[in-house]
CSV table of C-alpha atoms in Angstrom, one decimal:
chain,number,residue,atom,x,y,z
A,223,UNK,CA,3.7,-29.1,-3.8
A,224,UNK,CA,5.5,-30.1,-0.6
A,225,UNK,CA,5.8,-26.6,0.7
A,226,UNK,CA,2.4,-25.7,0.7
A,227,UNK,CA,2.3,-29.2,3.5
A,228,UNK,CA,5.5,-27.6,5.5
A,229,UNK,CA,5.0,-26.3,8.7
A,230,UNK,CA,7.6,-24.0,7.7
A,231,UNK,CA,5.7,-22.2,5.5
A,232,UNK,CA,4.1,-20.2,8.6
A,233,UNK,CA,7.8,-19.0,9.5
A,234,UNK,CA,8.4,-17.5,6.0
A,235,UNK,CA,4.1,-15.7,6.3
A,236,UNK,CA,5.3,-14.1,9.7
A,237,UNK,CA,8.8,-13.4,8.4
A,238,UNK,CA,7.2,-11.5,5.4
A,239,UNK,CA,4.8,-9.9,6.7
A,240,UNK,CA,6.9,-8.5,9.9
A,241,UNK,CA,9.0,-6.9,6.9
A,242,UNK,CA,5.5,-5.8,5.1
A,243,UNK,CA,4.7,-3.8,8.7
A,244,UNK,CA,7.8,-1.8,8.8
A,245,UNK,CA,8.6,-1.2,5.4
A,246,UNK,CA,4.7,-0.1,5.2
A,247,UNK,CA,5.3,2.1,8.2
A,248,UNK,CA,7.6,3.9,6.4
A,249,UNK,CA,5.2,5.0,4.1
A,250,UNK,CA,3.5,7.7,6.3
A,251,UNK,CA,5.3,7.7,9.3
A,252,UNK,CA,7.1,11.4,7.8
A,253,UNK,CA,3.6,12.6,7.9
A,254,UNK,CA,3.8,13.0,11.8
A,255,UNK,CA,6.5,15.5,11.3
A,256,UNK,CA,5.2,17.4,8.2
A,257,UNK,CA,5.1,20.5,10.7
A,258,UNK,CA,8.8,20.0,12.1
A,259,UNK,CA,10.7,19.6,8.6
A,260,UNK,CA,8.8,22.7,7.2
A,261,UNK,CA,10.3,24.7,10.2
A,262,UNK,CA,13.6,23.2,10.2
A,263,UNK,CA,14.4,23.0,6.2
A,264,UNK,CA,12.3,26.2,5.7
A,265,UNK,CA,10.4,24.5,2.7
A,266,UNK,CA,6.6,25.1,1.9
A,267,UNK,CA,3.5,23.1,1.8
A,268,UNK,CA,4.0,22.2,-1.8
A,269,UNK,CA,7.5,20.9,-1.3
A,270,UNK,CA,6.4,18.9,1.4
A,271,UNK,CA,3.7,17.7,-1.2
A,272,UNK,CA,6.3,16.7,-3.5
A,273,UNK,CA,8.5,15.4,-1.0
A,274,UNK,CA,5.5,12.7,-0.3
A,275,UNK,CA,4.8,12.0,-3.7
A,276,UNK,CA,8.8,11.5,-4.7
A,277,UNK,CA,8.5,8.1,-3.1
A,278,UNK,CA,4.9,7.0,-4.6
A,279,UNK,CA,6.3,8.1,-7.9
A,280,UNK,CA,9.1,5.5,-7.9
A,281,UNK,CA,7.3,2.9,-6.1
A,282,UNK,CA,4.3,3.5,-8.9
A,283,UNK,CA,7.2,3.3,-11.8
A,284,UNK,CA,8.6,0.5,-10.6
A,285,UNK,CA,5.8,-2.0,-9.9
A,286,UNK,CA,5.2,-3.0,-13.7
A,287,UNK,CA,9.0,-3.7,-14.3
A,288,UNK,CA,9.2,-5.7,-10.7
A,289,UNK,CA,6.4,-7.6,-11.5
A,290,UNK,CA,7.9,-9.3,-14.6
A,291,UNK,CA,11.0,-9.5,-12.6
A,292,UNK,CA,9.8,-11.3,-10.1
A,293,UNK,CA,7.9,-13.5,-12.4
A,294,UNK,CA,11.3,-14.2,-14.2
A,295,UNK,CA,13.0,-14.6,-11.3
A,296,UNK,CA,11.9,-15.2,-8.0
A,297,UNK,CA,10.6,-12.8,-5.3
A,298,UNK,CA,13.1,-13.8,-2.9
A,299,UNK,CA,16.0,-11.5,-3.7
A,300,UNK,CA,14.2,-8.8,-4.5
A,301,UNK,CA,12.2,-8.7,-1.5
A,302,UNK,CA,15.7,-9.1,0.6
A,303,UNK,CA,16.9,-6.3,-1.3
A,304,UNK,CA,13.9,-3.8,-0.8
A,305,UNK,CA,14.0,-4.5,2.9
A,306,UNK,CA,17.5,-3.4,3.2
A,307,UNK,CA,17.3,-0.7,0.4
A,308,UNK,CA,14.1,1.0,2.8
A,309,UNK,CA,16.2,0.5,5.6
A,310,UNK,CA,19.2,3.1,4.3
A,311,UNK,CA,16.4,5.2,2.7
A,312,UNK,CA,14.7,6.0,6.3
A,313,UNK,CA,18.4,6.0,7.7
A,314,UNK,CA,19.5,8.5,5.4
A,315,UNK,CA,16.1,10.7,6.2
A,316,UNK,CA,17.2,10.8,9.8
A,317,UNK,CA,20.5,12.3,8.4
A,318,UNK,CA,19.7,15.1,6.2
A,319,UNK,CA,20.8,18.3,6.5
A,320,UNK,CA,19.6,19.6,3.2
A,321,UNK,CA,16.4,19.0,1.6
A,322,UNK,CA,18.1,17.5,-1.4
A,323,UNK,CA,19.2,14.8,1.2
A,324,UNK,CA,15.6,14.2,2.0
A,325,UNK,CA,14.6,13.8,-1.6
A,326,UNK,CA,17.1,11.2,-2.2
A,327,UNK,CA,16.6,9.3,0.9
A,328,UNK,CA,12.7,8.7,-0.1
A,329,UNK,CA,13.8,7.7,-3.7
A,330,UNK,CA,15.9,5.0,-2.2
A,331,UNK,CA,13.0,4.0,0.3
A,332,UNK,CA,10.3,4.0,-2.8
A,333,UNK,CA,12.6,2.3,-4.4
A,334,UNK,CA,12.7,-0.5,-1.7
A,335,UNK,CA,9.2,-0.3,-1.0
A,336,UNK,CA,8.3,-1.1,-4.5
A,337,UNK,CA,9.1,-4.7,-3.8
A,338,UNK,CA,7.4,-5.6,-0.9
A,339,UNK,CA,3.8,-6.4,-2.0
A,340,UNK,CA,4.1,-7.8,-5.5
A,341,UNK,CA,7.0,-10.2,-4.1
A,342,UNK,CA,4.5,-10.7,-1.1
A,343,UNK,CA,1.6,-12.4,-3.5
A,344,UNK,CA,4.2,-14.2,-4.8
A,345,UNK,CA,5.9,-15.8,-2.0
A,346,UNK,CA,2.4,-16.6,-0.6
A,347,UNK,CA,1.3,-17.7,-3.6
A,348,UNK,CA,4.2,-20.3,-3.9
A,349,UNK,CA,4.2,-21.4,-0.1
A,350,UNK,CA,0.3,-21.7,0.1
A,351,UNK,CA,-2.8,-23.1,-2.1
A,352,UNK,CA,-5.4,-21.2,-3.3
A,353,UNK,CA,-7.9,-21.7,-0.6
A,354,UNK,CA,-5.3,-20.7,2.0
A,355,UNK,CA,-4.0,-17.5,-0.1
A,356,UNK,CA,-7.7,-16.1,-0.6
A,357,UNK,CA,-7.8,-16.2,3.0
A,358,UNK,CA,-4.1,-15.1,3.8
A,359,UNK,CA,-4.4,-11.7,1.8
A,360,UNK,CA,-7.0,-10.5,3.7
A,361,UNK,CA,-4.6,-10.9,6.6
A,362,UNK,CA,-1.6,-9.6,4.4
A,363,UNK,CA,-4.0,-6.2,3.9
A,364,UNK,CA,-4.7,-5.5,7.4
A,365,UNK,CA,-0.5,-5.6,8.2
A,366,UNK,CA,0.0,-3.1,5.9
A,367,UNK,CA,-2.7,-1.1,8.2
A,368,UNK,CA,-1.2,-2.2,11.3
A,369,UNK,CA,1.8,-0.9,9.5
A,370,UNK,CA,0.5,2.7,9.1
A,371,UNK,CA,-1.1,1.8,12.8
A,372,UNK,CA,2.7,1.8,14.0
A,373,UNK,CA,3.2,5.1,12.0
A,374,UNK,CA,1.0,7.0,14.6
A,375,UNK,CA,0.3,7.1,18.2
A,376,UNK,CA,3.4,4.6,18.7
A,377,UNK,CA,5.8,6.2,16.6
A,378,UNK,CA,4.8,9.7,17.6
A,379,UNK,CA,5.3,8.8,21.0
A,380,UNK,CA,9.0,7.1,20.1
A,381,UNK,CA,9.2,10.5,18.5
A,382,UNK,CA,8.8,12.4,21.0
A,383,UNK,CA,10.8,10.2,23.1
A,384,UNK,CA,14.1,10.2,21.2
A,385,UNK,CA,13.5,13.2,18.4
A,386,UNK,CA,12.6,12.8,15.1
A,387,UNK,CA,16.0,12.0,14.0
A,388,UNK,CA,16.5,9.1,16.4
A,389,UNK,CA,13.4,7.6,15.6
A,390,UNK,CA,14.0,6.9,12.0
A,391,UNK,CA,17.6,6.2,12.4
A,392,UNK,CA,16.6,3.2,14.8
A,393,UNK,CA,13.3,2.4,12.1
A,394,UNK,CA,16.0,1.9,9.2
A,395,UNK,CA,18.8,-0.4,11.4
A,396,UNK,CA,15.5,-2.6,12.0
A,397,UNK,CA,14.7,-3.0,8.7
A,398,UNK,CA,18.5,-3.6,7.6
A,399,UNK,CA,17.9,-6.4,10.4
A,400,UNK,CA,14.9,-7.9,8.5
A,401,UNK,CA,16.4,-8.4,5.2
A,402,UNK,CA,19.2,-10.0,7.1
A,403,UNK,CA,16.6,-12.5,8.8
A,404,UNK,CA,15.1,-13.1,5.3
A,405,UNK,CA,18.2,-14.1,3.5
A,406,UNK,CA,17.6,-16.6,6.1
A,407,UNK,CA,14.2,-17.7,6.0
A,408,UNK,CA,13.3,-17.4,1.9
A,409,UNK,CA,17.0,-18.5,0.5
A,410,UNK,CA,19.1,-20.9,3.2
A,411,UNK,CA,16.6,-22.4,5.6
A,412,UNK,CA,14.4,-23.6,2.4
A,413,UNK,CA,17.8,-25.4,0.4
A,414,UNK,CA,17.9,-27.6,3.6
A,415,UNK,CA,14.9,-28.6,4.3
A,416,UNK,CA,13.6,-29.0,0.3
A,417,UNK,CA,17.1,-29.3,-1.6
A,418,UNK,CA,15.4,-31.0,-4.5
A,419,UNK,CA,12.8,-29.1,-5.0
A,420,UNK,CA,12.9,-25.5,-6.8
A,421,UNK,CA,12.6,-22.3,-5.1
A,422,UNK,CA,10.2,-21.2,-8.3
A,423,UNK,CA,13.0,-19.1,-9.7
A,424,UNK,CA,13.4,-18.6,-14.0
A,425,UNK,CA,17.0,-18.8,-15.2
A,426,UNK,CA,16.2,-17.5,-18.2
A,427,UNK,CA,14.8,-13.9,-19.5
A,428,UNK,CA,13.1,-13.9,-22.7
A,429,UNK,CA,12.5,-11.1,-24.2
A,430,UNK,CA,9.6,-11.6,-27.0
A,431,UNK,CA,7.8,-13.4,-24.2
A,432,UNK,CA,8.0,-10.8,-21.9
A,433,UNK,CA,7.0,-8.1,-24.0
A,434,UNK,CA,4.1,-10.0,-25.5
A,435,UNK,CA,2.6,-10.8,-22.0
A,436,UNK,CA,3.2,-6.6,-21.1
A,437,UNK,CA,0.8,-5.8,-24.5
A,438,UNK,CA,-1.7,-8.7,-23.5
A,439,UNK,CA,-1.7,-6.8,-20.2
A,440,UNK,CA,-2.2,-3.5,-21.4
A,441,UNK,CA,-5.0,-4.7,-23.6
A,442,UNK,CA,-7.0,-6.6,-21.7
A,443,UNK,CA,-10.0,-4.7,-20.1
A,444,UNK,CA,-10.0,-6.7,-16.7
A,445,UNK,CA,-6.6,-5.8,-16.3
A,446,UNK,CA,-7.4,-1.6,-17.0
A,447,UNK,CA,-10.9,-2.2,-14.8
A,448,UNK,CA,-8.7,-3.6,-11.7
A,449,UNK,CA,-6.1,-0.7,-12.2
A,450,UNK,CA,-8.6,2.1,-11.9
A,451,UNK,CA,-10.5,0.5,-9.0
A,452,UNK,CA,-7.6,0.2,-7.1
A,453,UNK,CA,-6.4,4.1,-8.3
A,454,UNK,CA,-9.9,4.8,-6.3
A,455,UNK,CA,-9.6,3.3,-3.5
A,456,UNK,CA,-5.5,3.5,-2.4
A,457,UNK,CA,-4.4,6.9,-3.3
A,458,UNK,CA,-6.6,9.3,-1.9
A,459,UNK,CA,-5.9,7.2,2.0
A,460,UNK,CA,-2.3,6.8,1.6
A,461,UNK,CA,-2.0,10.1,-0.1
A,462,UNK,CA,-3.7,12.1,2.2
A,463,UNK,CA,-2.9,10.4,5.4
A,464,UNK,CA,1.1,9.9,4.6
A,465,UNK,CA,1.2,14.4,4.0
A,466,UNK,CA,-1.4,15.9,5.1
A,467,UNK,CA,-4.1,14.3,8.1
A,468,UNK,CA,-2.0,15.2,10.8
A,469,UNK,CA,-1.5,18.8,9.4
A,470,UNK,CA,-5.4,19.0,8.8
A,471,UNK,CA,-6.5,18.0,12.4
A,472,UNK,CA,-3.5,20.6,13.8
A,473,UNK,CA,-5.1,23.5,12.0
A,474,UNK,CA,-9.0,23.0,11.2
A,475,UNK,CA,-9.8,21.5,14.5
A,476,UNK,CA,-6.6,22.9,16.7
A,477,UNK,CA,-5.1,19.3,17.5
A,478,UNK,CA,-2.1,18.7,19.0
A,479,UNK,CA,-0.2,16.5,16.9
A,480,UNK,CA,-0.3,13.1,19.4
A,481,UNK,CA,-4.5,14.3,19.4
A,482,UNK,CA,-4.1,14.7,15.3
A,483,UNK,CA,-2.6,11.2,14.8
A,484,UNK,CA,-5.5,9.3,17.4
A,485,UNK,CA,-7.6,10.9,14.7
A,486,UNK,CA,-6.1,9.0,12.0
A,487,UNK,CA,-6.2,5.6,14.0
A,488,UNK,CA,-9.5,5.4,13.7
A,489,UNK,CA,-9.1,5.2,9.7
A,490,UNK,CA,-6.0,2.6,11.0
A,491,UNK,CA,-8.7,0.5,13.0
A,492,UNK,CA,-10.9,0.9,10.3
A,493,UNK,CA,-8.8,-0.6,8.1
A,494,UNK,CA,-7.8,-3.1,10.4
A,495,UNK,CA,-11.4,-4.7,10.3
A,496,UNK,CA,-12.2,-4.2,6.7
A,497,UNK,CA,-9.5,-6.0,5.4
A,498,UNK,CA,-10.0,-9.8,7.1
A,499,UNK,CA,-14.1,-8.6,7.1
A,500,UNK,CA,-14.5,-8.3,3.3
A,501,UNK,CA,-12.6,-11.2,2.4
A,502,UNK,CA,-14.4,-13.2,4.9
A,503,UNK,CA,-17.9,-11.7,3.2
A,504,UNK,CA,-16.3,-12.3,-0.4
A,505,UNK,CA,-15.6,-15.9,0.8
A,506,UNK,CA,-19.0,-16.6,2.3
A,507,UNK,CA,-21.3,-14.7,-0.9
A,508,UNK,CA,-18.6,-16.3,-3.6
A,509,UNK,CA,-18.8,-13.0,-4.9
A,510,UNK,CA,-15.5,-10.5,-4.7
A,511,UNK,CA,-17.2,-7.9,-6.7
A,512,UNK,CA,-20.8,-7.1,-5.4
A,513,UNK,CA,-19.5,-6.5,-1.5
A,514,UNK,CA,-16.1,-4.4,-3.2
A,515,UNK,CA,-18.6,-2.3,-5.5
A,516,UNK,CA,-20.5,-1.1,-2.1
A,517,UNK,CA,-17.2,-0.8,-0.2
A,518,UNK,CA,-16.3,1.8,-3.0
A,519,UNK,CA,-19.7,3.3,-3.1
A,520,UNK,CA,-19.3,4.1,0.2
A,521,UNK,CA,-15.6,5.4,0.0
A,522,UNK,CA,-17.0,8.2,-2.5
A,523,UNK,CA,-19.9,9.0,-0.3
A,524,UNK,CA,-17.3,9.9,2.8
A,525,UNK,CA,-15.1,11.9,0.9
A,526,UNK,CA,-18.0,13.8,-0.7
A,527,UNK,CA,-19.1,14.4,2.8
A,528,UNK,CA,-16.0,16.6,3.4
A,529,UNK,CA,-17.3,19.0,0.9
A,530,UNK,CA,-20.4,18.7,2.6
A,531,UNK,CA,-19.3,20.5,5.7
A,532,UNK,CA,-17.0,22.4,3.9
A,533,UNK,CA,-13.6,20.6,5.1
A,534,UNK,CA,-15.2,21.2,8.6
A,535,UNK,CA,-17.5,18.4,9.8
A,536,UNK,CA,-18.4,17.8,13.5
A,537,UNK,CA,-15.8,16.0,14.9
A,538,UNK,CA,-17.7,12.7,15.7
A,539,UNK,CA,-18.5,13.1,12.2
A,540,UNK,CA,-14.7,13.4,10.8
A,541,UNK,CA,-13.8,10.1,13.4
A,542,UNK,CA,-16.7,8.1,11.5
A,543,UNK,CA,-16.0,9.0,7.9
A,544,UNK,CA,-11.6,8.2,8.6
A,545,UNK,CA,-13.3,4.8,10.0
A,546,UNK,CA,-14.9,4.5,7.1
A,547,UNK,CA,-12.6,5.1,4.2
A,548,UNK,CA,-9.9,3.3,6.5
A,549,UNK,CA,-12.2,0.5,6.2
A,550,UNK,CA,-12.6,1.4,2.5
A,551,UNK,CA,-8.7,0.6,2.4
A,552,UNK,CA,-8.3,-2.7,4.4
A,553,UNK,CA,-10.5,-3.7,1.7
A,554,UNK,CA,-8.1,-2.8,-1.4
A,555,UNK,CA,-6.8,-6.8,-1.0
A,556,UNK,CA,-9.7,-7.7,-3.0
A,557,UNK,CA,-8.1,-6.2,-6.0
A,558,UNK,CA,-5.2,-8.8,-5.8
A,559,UNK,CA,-7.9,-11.7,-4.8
A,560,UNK,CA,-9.6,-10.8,-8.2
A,561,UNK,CA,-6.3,-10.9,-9.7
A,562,UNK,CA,-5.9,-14.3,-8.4
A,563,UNK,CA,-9.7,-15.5,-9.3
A,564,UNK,CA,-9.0,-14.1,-13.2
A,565,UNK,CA,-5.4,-14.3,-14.0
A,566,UNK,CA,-3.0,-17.9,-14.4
A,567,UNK,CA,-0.7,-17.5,-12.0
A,568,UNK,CA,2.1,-17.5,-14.4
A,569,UNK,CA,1.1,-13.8,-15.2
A,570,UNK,CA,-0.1,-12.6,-11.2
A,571,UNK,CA,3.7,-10.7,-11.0
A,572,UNK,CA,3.0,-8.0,-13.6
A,573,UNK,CA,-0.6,-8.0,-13.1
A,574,UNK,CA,-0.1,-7.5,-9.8
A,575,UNK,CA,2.1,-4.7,-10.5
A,576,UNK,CA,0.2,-2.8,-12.7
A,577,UNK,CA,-3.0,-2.9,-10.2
A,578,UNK,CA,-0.8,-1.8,-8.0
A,579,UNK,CA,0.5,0.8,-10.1
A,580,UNK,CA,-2.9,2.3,-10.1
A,581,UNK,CA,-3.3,2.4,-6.3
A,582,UNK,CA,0.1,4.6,-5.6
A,583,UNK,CA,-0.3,6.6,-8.8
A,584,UNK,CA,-3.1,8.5,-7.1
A,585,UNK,CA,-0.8,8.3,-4.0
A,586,UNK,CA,1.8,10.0,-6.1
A,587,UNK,CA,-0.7,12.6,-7.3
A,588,UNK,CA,-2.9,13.5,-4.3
A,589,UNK,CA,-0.4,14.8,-1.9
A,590,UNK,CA,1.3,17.2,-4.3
A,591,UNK,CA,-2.6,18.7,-6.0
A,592,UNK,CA,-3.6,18.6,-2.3
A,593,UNK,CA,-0.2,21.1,-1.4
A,594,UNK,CA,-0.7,23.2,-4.4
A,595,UNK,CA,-3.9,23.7,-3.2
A,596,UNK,CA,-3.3,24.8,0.2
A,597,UNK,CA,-0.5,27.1,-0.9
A,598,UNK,CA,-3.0,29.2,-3.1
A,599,UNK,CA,-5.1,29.7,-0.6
A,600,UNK,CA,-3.1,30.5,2.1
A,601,UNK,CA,-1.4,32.6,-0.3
A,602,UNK,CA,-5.1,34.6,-1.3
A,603,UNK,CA,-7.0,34.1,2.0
A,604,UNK,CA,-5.2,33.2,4.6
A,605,UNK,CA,-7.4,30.7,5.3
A,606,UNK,CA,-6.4,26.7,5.4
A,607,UNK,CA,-9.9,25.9,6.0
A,608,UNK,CA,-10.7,26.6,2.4
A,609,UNK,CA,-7.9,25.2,1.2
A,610,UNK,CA,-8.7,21.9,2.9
A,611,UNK,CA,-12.0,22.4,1.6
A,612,UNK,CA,-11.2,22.3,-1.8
A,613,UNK,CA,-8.3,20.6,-1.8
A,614,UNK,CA,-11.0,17.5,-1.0
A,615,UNK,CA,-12.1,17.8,-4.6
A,616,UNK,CA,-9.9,15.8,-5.5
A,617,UNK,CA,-10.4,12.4,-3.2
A,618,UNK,CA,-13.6,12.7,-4.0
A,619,UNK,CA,-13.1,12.7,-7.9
A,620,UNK,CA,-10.4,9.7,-7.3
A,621,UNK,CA,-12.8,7.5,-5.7
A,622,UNK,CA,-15.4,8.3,-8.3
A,623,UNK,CA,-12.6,7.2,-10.9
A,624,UNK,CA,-12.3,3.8,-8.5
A,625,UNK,CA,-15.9,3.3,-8.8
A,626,UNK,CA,-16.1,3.1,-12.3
A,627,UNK,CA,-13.8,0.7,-12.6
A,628,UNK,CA,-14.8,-2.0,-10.0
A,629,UNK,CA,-18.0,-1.6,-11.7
A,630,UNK,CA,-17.1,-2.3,-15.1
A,631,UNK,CA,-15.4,-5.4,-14.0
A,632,UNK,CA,-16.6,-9.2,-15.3
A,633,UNK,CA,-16.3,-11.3,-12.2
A,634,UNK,CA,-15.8,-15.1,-13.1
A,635,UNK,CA,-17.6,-17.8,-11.3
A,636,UNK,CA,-16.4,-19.0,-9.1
A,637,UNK,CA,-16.0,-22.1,-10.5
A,638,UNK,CA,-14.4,-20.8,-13.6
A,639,UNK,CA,-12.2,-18.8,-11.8
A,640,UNK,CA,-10.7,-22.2,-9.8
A,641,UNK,CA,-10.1,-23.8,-13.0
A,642,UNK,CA,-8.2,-21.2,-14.5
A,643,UNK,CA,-5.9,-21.4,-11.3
A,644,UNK,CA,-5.8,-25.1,-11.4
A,645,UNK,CA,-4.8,-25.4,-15.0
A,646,UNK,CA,-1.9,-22.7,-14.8
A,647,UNK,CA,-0.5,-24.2,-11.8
């Protein structure tokens, strides 16, 4: 395929995955000012809860359906669309004078953010070969950590700089600018410079075909095994660290909230390394699954260590174990590189989507148990140190969920797995 020989090719990575950090940004950056909203809409713990999981609900919902869209269609427009979609979302948080305003502005940005990483293996997928695209998703993990990287000590700082309001206001008009620059770079600079060739977009919807390849999905084992490992391994990071990490070094360990979010950069560096690290280890053992199974092992082991302590672990101890499940993160790419190794690429949209689904469906569910949680016992005891205790239960029971399932996974050889590829290319 010429574009995977085009130097352009590199312009539409950086393009997409410039998008990828902001939109994923997004994600937690309302988790620096859990605090501020409770004060200033008057709302409690578990609303914030909800208020968090609103937006991983409808980005969960909507991966399935945008992965056969995107396999019908293109990712192209859909990715435009999400970019500018998040961009009035976070635009409209900075607006709200009601917390029914807030509620709808996170639908909007779930909405949006629901395209960004199953059009992302796409567009990769078309523009590079499969030796490049094992290597490239490693790289497209760790910006969506650099993304949540921008989410804390920068954006706290722009924060505190401007006011909350501000900040986000100016966060959505950049992202309206990105799906500006990407109508660009995926739709007019490609018609010029390959105006024979086809941008990998499916006129035609059919039905039977599409329904046929949803029940294959739903059916197959593989598929179910790569769902649950990535429930284990996304939800209980994004979940906790997009509602409540900042809010947990504040009150356990009496953090300011600049000290809470350095905290949480250490699960943002963490992340930054495991991503690139694993798939450079997957690469080199040509094996995905025996270095993921540890990386999960070793998620469950951190969490359980909260319980441990009791929610109260030394404090070099709580920097080590956020490194270490952030590093436990980075290395959710391998799902999709395992998707890749098993699937023809024909079907990579949907499952894509419903992997994915698994990862934010724990996101969806975390932060809203988690604020239950605390609201009881603050309620009976007064004390949040319990209720952070406890309320760890739950990561801990994810992971174990993630474990399973990245165990009972059949790798392919890795020769098998390149002939699969080849053929339904």
């Amino acid at each position: 395929m010429e574009k995977q020989n085009s130097r352009f090719r590199w312009v539409v990575f950086a393009s997409v995955l410039f998008t990828y950090l902001l939109m994923a940004s997004q994600r937690t950056a309302p988790g620096l000012i859990t605090d501020q909203v409770m004060r200033d809409f008057n709302v409690t713990a578990s609303t914030i809860g909800l208020l968090t999981s609103i937006q991983f609900f409808v980005y969960t919902g909507l991966q399935i359906p945008m992965g056969i869209l995107v396999d019908h269609f293109g990712p192209n427009y859909f990715l435009i669309l999400g970019a500018i979609l998040t961009g009035l979302g976070t635009i409209l948080y900075s607006l709200g004078t009601h917390e029914l305003v807030l509620f709808s502005a996170r639908i909007l940005t779930g909405t949006g953010d629901a395209t960004i990483w199953v059009s992302l293996v796409l567009i990769l997928s078309h523009w590079f070969n499969v030796k490049e695209f094992v290597r490239l998703i490693g790289l497209a993990g760790m910006t969506g950590s650099l993304g949540f990287l921008l989410a804390t000590v920068p954006f706290s700082a722009w924060i505190n700089l401007l006011g909350w309001r501000t900040a986000f206001f100016s966060a959505g008009l950049l992202l309206c600018f990105c799906g500006i620059l990407l109508t660009f770079v995926l739709i007019k600079k490609p018609k010029q410079i390959f105006p024979n060739e086809s941008l990998s977009v499916k006129k035609e919807f059919k039905l039977a075909g599409t329904l046929a390849l949803l029940q294959r999905t739903f059916s197959d084992r593989q598929a179910w095994a790569l769902f649950f490992c990535h429930f284990g391994v996304v939800g209980g990071y994004i979940g906790f660290i997009s509602s409540w990490a900042v809010p947990y070094g504040m009150s356990v360990y009496g953090m300011t909230r600049s000290d809470a979010s350095q905290l949480i950069m250490m699960g943002l560096i963490g992340a930054l390394i495991g991503a690139p690290l694993t798939s450079w280890i997957s690469s080199k053992l040509e094996t995905i699954k025996r270095p993921y199974v540890i990386v999960h092992f070793t998620i469950l082991l951190s969490w359980s260590s909260f319980l441990f302590f009791r929610g109260n672990p030394p404090f070099p101890v709580v920097v080590m174990l956020f490194f270490l499940i952030g590093f436990g993160f980075g290395a959710s790419a391998l799902t999709f590189a395992l998707v890749r190794q098993t699937f023809p690429i024909k079907e990579s949209g949907i499952v894509s989507g419903f992997a994915n689904t698994g990862g934010f469906l724990s996101a969806v569910l975390l932060p809203s148990i988690f604020g239950t949680i605390l609201d009881f016992f603050q309620t009976t005891s007064g004390s949040m140190t319990d209720g952070y205790f406890y309320g760890f239960i739950c990561p801990v029971i994810f992971s174990l969920i993630g474990l399973i399932g990245v165990s009972s996974f059949k790798e392919k050889r890795q020769d098998s797995g390149r002939k699969a590829t080849v053929h339904s290319s």
